[in-house]
CSV table of C-alpha atoms in Angstrom, one decimal:
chain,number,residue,atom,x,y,z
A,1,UNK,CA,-16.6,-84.6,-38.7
A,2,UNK,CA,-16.5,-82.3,-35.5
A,3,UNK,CA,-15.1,-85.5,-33.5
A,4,UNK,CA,-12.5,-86.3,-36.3
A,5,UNK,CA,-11.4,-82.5,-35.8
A,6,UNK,CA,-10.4,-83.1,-32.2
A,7,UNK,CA,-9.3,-86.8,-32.0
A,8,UNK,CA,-6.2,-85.5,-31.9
A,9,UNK,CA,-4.6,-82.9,-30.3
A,10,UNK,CA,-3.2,-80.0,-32.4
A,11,UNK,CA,-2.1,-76.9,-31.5
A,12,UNK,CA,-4.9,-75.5,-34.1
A,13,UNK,CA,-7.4,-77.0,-32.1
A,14,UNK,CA,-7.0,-74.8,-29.0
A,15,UNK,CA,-6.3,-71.8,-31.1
A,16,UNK,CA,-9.6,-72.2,-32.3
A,17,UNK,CA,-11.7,-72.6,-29.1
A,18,UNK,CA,-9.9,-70.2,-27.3
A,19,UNK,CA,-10.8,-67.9,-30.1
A,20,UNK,CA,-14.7,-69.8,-30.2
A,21,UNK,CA,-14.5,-68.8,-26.3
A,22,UNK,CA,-13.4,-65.1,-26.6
A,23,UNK,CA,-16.3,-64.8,-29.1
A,24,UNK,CA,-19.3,-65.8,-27.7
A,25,UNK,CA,-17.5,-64.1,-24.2
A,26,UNK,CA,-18.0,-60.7,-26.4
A,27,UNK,CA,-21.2,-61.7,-27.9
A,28,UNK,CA,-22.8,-61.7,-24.9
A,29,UNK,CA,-21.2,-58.9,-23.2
A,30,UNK,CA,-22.6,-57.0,-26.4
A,31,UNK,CA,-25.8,-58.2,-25.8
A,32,UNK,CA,-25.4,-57.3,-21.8
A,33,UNK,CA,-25.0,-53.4,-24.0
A,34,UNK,CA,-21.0,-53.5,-22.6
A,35,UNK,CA,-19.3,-49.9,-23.2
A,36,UNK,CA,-22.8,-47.9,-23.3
A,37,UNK,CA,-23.3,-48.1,-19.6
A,38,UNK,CA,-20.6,-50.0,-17.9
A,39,UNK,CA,-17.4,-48.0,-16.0
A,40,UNK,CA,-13.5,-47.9,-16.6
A,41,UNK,CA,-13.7,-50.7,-13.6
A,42,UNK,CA,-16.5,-53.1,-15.2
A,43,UNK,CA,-14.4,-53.3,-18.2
A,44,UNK,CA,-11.8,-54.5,-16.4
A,45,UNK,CA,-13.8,-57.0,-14.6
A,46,UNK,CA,-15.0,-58.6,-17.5
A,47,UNK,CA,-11.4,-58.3,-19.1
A,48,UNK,CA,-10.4,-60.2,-15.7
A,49,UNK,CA,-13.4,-62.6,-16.7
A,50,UNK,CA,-12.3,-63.6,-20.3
A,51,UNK,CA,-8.5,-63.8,-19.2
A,52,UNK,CA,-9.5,-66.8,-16.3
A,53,UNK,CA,-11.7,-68.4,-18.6
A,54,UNK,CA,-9.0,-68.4,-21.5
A,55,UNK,CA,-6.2,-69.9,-19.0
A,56,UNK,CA,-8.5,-72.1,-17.8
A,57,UNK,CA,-9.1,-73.8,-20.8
A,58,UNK,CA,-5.6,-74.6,-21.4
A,59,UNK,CA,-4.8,-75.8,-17.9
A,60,UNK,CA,-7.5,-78.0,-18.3
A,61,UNK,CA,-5.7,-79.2,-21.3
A,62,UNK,CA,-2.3,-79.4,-19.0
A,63,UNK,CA,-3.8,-81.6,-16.2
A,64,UNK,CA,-5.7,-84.4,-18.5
A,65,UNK,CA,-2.6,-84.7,-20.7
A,66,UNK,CA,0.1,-84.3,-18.2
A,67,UNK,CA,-2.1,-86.6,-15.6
A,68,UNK,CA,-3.0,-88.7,-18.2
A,69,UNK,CA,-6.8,-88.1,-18.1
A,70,UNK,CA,-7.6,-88.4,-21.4
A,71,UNK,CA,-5.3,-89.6,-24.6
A,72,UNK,CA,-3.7,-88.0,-27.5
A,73,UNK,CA,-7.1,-86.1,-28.5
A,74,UNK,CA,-8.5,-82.2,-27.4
A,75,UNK,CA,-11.8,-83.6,-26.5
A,76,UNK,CA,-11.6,-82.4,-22.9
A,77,UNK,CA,-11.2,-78.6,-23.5
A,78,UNK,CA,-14.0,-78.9,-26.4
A,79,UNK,CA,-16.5,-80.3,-24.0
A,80,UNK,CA,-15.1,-77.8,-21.4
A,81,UNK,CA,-16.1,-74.9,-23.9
A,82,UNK,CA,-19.2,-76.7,-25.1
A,83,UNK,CA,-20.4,-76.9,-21.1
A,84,UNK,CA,-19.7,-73.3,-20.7
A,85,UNK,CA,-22.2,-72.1,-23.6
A,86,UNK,CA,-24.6,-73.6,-21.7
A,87,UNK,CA,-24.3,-71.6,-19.0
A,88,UNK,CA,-23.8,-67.9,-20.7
A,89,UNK,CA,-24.5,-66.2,-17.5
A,90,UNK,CA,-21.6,-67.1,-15.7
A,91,UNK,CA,-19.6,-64.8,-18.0
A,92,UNK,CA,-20.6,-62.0,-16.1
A,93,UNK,CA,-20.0,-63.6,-12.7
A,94,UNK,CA,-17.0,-62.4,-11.4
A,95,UNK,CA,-16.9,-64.4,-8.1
A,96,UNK,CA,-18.0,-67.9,-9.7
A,97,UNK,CA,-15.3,-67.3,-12.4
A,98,UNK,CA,-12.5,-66.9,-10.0
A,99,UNK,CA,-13.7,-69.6,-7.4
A,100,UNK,CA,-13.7,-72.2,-10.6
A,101,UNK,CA,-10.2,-70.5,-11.9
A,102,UNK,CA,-8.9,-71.5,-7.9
A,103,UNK,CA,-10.6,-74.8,-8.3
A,104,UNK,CA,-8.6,-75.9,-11.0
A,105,UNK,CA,-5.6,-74.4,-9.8
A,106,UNK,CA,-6.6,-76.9,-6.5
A,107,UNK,CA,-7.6,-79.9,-9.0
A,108,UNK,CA,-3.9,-79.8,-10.8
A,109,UNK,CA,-2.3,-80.3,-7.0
A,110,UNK,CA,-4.2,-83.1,-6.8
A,111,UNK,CA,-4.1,-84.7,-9.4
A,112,UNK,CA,-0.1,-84.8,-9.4
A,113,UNK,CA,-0.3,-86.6,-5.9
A,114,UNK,CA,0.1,-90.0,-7.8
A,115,UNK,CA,3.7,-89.4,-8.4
A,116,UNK,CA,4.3,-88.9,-4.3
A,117,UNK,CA,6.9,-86.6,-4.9
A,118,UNK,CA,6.3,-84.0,-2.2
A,119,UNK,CA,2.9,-84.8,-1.2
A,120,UNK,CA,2.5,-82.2,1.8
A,121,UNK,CA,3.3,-79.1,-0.5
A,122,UNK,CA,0.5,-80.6,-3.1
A,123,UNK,CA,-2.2,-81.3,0.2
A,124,UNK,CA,-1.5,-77.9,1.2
A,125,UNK,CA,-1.6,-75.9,-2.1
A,126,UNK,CA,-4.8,-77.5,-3.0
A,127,UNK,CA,-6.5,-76.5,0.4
A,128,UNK,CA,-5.1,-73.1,0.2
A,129,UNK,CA,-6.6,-72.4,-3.0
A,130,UNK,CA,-10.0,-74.2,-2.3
A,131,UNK,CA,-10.0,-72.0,0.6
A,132,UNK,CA,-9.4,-69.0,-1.1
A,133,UNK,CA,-12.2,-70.5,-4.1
A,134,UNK,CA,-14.6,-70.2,-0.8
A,135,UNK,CA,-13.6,-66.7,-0.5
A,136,UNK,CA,-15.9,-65.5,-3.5
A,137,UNK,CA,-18.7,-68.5,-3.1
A,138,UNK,CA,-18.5,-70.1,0.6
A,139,UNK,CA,-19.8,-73.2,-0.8
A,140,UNK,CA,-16.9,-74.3,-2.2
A,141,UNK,CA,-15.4,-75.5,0.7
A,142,UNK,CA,-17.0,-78.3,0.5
A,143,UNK,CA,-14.3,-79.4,-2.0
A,144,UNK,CA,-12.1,-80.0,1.0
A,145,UNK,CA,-13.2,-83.3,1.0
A,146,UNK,CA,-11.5,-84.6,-2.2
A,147,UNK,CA,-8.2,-83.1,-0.4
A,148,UNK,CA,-9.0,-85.8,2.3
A,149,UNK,CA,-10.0,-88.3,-0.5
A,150,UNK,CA,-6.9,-87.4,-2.3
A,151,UNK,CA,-5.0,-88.5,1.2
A,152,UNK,CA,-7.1,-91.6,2.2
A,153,UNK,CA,-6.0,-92.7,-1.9
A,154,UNK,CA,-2.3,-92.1,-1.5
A,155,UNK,CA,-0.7,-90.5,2.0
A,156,UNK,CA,-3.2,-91.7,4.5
A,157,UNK,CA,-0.6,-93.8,6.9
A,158,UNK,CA,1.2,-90.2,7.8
A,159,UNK,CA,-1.0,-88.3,10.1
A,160,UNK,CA,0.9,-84.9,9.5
A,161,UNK,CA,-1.3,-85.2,5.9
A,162,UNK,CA,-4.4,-85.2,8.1
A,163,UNK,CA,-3.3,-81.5,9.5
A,164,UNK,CA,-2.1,-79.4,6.2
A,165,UNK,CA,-5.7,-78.6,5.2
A,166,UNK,CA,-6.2,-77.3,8.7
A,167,UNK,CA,-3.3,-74.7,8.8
A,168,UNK,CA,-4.0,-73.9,5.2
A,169,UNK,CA,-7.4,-72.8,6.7
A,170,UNK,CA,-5.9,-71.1,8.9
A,171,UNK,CA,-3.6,-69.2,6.6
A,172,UNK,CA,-5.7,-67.9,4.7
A,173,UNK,CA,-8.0,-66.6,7.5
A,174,UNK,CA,-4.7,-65.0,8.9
A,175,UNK,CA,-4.1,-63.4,5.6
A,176,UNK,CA,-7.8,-62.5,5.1
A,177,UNK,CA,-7.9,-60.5,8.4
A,178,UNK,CA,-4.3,-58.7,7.8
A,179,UNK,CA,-6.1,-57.1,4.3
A,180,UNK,CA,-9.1,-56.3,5.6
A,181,UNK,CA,-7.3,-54.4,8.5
A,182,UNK,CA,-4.8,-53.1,6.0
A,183,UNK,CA,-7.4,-52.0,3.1
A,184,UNK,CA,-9.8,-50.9,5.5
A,185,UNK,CA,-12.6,-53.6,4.6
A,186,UNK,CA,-15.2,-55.2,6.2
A,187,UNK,CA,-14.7,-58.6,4.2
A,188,UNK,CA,-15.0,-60.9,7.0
A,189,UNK,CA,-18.7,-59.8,7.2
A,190,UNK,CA,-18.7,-60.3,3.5
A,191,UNK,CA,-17.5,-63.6,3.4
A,192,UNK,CA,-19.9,-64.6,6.9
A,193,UNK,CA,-23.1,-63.3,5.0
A,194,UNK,CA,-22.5,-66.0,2.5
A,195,UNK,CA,-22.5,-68.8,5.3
A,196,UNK,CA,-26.3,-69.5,4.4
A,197,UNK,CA,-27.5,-73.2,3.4
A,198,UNK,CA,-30.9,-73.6,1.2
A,199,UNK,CA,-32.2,-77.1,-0.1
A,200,UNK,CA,-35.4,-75.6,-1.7
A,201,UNK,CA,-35.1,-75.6,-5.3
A,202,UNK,CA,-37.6,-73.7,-8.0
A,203,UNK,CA,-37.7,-73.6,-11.5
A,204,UNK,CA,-36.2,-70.7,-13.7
A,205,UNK,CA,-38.8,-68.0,-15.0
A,206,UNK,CA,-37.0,-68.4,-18.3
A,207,UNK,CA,-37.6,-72.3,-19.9
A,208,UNK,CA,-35.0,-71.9,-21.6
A,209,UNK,CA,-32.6,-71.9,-18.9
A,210,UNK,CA,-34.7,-74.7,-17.4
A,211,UNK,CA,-34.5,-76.7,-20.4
A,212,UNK,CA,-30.0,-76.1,-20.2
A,213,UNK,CA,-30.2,-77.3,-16.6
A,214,UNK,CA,-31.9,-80.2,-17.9
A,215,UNK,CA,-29.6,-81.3,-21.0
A,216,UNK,CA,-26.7,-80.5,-18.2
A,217,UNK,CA,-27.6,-83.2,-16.2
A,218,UNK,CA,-28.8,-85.9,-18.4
A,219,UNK,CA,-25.3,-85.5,-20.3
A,220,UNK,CA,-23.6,-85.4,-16.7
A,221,UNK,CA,-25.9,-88.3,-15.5
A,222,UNK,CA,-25.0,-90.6,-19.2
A,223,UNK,CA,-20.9,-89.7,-18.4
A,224,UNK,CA,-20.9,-90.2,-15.1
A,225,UNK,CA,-22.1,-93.9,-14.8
A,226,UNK,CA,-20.1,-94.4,-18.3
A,227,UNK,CA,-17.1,-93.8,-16.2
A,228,UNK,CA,-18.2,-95.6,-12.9
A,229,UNK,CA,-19.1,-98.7,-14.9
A,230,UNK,CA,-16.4,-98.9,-16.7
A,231,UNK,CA,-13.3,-98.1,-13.9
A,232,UNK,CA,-12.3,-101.8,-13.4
A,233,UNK,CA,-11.6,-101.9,-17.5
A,234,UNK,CA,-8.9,-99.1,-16.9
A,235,UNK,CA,-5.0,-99.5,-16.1
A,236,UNK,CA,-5.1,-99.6,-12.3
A,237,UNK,CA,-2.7,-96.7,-11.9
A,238,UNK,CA,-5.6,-94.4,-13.5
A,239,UNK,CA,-8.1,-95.3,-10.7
A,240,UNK,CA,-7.4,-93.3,-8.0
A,241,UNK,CA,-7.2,-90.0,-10.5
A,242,UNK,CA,-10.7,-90.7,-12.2
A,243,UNK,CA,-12.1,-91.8,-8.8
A,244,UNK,CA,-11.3,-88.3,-7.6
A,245,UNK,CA,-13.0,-87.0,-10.8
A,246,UNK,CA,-16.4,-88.8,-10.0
A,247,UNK,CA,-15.8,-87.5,-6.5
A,248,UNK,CA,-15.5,-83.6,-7.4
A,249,UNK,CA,-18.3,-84.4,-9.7
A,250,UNK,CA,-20.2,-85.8,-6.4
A,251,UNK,CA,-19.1,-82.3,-4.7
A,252,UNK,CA,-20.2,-80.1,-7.5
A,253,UNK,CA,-23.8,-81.3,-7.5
A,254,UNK,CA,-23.3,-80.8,-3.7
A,255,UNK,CA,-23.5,-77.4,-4.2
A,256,UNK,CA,-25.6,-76.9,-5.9
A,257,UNK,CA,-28.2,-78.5,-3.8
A,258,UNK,CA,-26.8,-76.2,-0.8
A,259,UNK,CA,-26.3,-72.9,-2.0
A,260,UNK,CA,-29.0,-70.8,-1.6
A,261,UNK,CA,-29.5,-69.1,-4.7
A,262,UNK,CA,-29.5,-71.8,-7.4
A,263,UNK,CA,-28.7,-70.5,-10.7
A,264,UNK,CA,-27.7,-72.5,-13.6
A,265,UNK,CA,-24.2,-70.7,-13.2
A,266,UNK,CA,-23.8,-72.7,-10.1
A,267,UNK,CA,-23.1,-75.5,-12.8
A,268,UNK,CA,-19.8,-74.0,-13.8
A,269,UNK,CA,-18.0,-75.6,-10.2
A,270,UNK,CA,-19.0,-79.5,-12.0
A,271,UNK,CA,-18.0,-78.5,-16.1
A,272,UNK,CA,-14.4,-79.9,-15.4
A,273,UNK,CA,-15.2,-83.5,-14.3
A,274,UNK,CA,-17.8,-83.5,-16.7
A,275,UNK,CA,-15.8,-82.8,-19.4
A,276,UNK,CA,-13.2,-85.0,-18.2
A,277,UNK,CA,-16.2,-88.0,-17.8
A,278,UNK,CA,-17.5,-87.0,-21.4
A,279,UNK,CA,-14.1,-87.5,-22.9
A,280,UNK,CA,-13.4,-91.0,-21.0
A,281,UNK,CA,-16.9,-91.6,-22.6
A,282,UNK,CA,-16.0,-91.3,-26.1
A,283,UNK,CA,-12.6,-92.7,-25.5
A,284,UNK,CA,-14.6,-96.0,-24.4
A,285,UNK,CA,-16.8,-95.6,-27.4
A,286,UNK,CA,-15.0,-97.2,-30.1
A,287,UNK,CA,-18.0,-97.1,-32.7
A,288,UNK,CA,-16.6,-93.5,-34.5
A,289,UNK,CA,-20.6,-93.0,-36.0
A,290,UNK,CA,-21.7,-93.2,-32.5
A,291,UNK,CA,-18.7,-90.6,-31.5
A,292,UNK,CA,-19.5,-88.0,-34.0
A,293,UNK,CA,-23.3,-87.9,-33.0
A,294,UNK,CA,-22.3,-87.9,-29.4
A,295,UNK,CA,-20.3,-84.7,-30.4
A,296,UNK,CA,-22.6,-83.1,-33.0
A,297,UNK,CA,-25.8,-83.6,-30.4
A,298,UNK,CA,-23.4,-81.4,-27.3
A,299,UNK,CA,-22.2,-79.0,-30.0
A,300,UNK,CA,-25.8,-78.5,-31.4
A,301,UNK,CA,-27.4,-78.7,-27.9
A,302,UNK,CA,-24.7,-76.0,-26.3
A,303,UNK,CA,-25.1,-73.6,-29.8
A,304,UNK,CA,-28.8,-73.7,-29.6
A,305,UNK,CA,-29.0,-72.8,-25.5
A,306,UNK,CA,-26.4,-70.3,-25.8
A,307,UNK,CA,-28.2,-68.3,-28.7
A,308,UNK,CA,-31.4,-68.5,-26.9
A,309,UNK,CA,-30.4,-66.9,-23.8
A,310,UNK,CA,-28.9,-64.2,-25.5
C-alpha cells in the first residue's frame, strides 16, 4: 500500500514527508531535552539543521526528475527520508548537515553536464561547493573525483576542463583566508586539524546503532549491484548519470573508511545515491507484491531504528 502511495508523484506526497521529516527532527531534539538547556544560538543551529534537511529533500526531488533519475513516482525522496531515520544522530550535526546540503548542491551541477550547455560553469560550481562541503568535514574532498569522472564522461578532449577544479580550490582557500583575517578566526587551523586519516574501525557501544549500520549496508549492498547489473538494460543516454551515481556511492563508503571517527552519521554523505539506486531498484522490479514488501521492510526497518535510538 505504502509503494502504491508514492508510485506516483503528487504534490501530497512531499507535503507529507517534509512534514514526516520535521517531526521526527523535533522528536528527537525533544528527546536531546531542546529549550531546557540549549541557548538563543543552539536554537538557531538546529533551526539551520531542519531548514537544509527540508530543502534537501526537495532538490533531491528536482535533480532525479529534472535529470531523469527516476520516473513519474516520489520513491527517491521517500527512501531519502527513510535512510535519514536511520541515522537520527545526524540531526544534531551541524557540520555533516551542511557538507551533505553542499554535496547536493555539487551533485545537481553534475548531473546537468549531459545537456553540454556550459560545461565549465557546471565543472566549476560543483568543485566550489565540494570544496566548501570539505570545509565542515575534510573528507569530502574526496568527491572531487566524480568532478573528474563527470569530465572523462562528457568534456574530457578540452584540457581547460582538467584545470576548473584547481582554481575553484583555490578560490575558496582565497576566500577562506580573507574571513578568517576579516572575522578574526583561526579557521585555517580548524579546518588543518581535521586533515587526519583512520582505517581502524570498532563497533558501536550501543547494538542498536550497530544493528542500523548493518541494515544500511545490506540495503546499499542489494541496490547497488541491482543498478550495476542492470545498466546495459537502460536507455544509453542514462548511463553516464547513473554511472556517476554508483561512483558517489563508491566515494561515500570512501569515507567512511577514512575518516577517523566513524559514526553511523558518517552514512548521511552515501543516503542520496542510495536512494537514487533503491528507486532504480523498484523501478526494475515489475512484480508490485515484491515492491510493496521492498517498501514496507525499509519503512519498518527505518521506524523501528529510529524509535530505538531515541
Amino acid at each position: 500500500m505504502i509503494a502504491s502511495i508514492f508510485s506516483k508523484s503528487r504534490p501530497f506526497n512531499y507535503i507529507l514527508i517534509a512534514s514526516a521529516l520535521i517531526f521526527c527532527f523535533v522528536i528527537y531534539q525533544i528527546h536531546l531535552g531542546l529549550g531546557q538547556e540549549s541557548a538563543g544560538i543552539e536554537v538557531v543551529k538546529k533551526g539551520l539543521n531542519l531548514i537544509f534537511l527540508t530543502v534537501s529533500i526537495f532538490l533531491v526531488n528536482f535533480i532525479t526528475k529534472r535529470n531523469e533519475l527516476s520516473k513519474d513516482n516520489s520513491y527517491t525522496v521517500l527512501f531519502y527520508f527513510l535512510l535519514l531515520l536511520f541515522i537520527p544522530g545526524v540531526f544534531d550535526s551541524n557540520a555533516l548537515i551542511a557538507a551533505s546540503f553542499f554535496l547536493i548542491l555539487a551533485f545537481r551541477r553534475l548531473m546537468s553536464m549531459k545537456s553540454m550547455i556550459t560545461p565549465k560553469e557546471k565543472i566549476f560550481d560543483a568543485s566550489f561547493w565540494i570544496i566548501v562541503a570539505s570545509l565542515f568535514h575534510f573528507w569530502c574532498i574526496l568527491f572531487l573525483l566524480l568532478v573528474f569522472v563527470s569530465i572523462v564522461f562528457h568534456v574530457s578532449r578540452d584540457y581547460r576542463n582538467w584545470l576548473i577544479p584547481f582554481i575553484a580550490f583555490f578560490t575558496v582557500s582565497i576566500l577562506l583566508v580573507f574571513f578568517s583575517l576579516l572575522l578574526e578566526t583561526d579557521w585555517l587551523s580548524w579546518v588543518g586539524s581535521q586533515i587526519r586519516i583512520s582505517t581502524e574501525f570498532a563497533l558501536s557501544e550501543k547494538p542498536i546503532e550497530n544493528i542500523a549500520l548493518t541494515v544500511f549496508f545490506i540495503f546499499s549492498v542489494l541496490f547497488f549491484f541491482s543498478l550495476l547489473l542492470t545498466l546495459t538494460k537502460r536507455p544509453l543516454i542514462q548511463h553516464a548519470s547513473f554511472k556517476k551515481v554508483l561512483f558517489s556511492f563508491v566515494i561515500a563508503l570512501l569515507i567512511y573508511v577514512v575518516s577517523p571517527n566513524k559514526s553511523n552519521d558518517l552514512l548521511l554523505f552515501g543516503v542520496l545515491p542510495v536512494a537514487i539506486m533503491g528507486t532504480s531498484f523498484l523501478e526494475m522490479t515489475k512484480d508490485k507484491l515484491t515492491t510493496e514488501i521492498l517498501v514496507g521492510c525499509v519503512v519498518i526497518a527505518s521506524v523501528f531504528l529510529f524509535i530505538f535510538q531515541l
